[in-house]
Short mmCIF file of C-alpha atoms in Angstrom, two decimals:
data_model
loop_
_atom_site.label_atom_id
_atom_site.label_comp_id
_atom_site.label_asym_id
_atom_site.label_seq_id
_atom_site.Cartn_x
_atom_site.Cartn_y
_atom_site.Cartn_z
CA UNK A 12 5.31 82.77 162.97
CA UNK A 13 5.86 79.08 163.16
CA UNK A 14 8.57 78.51 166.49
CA UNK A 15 10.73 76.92 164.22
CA UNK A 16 10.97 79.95 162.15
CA UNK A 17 11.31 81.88 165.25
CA UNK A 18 14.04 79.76 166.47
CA UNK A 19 16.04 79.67 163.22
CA UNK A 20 15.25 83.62 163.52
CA UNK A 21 16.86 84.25 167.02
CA UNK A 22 20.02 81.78 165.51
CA UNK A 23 20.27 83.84 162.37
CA UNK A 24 20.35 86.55 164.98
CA UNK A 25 22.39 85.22 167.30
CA UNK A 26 25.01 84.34 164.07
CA UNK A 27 25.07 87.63 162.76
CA UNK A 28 25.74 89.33 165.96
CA UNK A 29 28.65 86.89 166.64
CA UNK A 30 30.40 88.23 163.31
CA UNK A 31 29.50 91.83 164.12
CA UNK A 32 28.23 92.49 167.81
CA UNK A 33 27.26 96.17 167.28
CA UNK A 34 24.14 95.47 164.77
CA UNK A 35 20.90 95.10 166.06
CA UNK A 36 18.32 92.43 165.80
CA UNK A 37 16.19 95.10 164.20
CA UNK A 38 18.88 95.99 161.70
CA UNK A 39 19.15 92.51 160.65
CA UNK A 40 15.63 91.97 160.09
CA UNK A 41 15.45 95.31 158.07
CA UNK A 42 18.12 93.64 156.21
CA UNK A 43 16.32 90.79 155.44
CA UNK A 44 13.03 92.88 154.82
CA UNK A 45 14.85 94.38 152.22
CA UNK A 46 16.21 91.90 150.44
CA UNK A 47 12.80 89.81 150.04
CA UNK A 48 11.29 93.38 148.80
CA UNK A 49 14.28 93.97 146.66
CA UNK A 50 13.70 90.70 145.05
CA UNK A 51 10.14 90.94 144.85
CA UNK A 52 10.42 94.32 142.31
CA UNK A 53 12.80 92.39 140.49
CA UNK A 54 10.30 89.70 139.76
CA UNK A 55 7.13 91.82 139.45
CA UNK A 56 9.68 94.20 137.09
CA UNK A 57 11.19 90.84 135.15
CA UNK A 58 7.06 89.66 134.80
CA UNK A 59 6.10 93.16 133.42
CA UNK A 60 8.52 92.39 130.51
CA UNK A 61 7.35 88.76 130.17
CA UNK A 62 6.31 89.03 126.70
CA UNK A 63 8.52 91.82 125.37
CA UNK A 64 11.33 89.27 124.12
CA UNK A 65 14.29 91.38 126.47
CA UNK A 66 15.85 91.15 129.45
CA UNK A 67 15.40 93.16 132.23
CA UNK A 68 19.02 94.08 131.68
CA UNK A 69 18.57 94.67 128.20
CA UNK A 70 15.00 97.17 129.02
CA UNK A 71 17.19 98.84 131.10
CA UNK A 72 19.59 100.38 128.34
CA UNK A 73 16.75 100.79 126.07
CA UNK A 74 15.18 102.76 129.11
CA UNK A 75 18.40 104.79 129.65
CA UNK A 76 18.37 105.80 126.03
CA UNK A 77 14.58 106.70 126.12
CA UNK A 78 14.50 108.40 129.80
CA UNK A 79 17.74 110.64 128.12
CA UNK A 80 15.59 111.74 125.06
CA UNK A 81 12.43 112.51 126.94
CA UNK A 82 14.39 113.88 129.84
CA UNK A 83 17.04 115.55 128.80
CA UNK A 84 16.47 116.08 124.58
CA UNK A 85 19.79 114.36 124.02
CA UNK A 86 19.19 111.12 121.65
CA UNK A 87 22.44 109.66 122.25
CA UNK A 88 24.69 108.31 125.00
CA UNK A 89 27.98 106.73 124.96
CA UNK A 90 28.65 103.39 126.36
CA UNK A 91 30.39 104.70 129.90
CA UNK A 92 27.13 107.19 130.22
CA UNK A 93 25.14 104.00 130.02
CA UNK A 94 27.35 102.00 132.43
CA UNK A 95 27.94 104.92 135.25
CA UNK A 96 24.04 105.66 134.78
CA UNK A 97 23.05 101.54 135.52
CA UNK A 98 25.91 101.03 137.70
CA UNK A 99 26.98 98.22 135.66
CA UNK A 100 30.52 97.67 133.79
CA UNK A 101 31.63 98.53 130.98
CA UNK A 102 32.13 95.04 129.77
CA UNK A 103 28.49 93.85 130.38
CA UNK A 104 27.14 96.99 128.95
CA UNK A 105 29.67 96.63 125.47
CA UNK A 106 27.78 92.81 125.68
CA UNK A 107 23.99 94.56 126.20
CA UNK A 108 25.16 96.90 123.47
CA UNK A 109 25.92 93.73 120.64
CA UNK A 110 22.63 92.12 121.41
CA UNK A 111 20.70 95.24 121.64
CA UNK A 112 22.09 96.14 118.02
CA UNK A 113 21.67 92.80 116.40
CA UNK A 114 18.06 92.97 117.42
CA UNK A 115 17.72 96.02 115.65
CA UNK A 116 16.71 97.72 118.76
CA UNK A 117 19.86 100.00 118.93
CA UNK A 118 22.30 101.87 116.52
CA UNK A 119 25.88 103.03 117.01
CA UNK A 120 27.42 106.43 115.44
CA UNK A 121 30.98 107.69 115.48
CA UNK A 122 31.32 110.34 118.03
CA UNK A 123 30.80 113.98 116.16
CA UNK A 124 33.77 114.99 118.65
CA UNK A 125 35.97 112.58 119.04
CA UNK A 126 36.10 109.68 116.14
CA UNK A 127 37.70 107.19 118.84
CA UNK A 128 34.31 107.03 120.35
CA UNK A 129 31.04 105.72 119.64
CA UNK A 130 27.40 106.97 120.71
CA UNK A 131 23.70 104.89 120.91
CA UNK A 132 20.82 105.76 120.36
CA UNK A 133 17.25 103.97 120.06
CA UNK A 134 15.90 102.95 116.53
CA UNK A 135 12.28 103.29 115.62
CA UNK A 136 11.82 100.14 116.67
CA UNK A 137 13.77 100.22 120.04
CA UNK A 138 11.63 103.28 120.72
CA UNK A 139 8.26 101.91 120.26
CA UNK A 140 9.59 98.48 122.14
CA UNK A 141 10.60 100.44 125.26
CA UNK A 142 7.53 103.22 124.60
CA UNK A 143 5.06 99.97 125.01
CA UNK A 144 6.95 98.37 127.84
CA UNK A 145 7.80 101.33 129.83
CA UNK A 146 3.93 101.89 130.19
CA UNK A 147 3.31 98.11 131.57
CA UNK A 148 6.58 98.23 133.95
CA UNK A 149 6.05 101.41 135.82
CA UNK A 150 2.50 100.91 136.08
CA UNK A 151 2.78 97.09 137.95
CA UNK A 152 5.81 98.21 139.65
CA UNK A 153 4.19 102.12 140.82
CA UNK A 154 0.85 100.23 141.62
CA UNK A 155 3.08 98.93 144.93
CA UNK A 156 3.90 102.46 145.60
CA UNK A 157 0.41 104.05 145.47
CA UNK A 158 -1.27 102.32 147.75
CA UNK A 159 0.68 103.80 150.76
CA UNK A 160 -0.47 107.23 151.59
CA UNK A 161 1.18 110.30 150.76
CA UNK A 162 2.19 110.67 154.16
CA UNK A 163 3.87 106.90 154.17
CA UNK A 164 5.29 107.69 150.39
CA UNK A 165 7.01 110.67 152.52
CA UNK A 166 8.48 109.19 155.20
CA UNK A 167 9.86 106.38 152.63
CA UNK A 168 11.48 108.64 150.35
CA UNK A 169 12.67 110.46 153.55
CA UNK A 170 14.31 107.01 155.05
CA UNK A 171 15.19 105.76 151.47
CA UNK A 172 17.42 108.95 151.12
CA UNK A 173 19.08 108.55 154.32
CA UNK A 174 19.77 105.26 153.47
CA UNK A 175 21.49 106.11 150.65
CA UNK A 176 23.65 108.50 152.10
CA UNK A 177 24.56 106.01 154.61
CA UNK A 178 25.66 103.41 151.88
CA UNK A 179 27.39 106.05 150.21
CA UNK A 180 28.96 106.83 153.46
CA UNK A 181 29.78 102.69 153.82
CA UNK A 182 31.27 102.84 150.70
CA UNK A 183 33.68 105.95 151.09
CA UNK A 184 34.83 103.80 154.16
CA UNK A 185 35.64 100.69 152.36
CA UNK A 186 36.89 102.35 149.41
CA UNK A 187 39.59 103.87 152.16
CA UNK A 188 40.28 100.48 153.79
CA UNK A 189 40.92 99.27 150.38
CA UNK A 190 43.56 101.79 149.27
CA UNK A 191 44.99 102.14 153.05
CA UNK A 192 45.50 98.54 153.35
CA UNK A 193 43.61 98.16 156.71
#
């Protein structure tokens, strides 16, 4: 490391600490570990769907629909399964939805249940675009993953899970700040 980078490091540092002085240097650099790995699979999963014509947005509800048939033998979701399974709104999923159906990708069905409602599910062409696509993301994206031992892939899914409970945890907090006004 270049000592300008190391200087504008120990100020970054130095910054960070002076909004919060209880995190750690190391925590910050994990932090910005993360983020640069975090956007790297975003851009190695974006590249893997380079020629498929979609968005990685829009793979990901084709993916939903296709993970829920293999997975779980159900060939339809509704809109708010899609959304709470992506952890993205309603709105931009209703939007994903449109596109995803004028494409020819998609079809909607009235609810069996309750007529209010709609339900998705994957044409035969949606299928076979997410079948070929599926194949080339996981594979580029998975490659990353199996070159660390099985002993390293442990201890990261052991530290991945605990940081997820501690974000969960994080947002329980603010969640409480919100609605207690502090």
């Amino acid at each position: 490391m270049s000592d300008k980078h190391k200087h504008e490091g120990e100020k970054w540092i130095k910054f960070v600490q002076s909004i919060d002085s209880d995190i750690t240097p190391q925590a910050i650099r994990l932090i910005g570990e993360w983020r640069r790995i975090s956007h790297s699979m975003h851009q190695l999963s974006t590249a893997s769907l380079i020629n498929s014509g979609l968005t990685e947005a829009q793979y990901l509800v084709l993916l939903s629909l296709y993970m829920n048939e293999e997975i779980h033998g159900r060939s339809e979701l509704n809109p708010s399964e899609i959304s709470k399974w992506r952890g993205t709104s309603r709105n931009t999923i209703s939007s994903l939805i449109r596109g995803l159906e004028d494409d020819g990708f998609i079809e909607r069905h009235l609810d069996k249940e309750d007529r209010r409602k709609f339900n998705i599910c994957l044409t035969t062409t949606g299928r076979a675009k997410v079948s070929k696509y599926v194949h080339i993301n996981f594979k580029s994206v998975g490659s990353c993953f199996n070159r660390l031992s099985d002993g390293e892939q442990e201890t990261l899914a052991h530290l991945l899970n605990k940081l997820n409970d501690n974000l969960k945890d994080a947002h329980a907090e603010l969640e409480n700040k919100a609605t207690t006004g502090d």
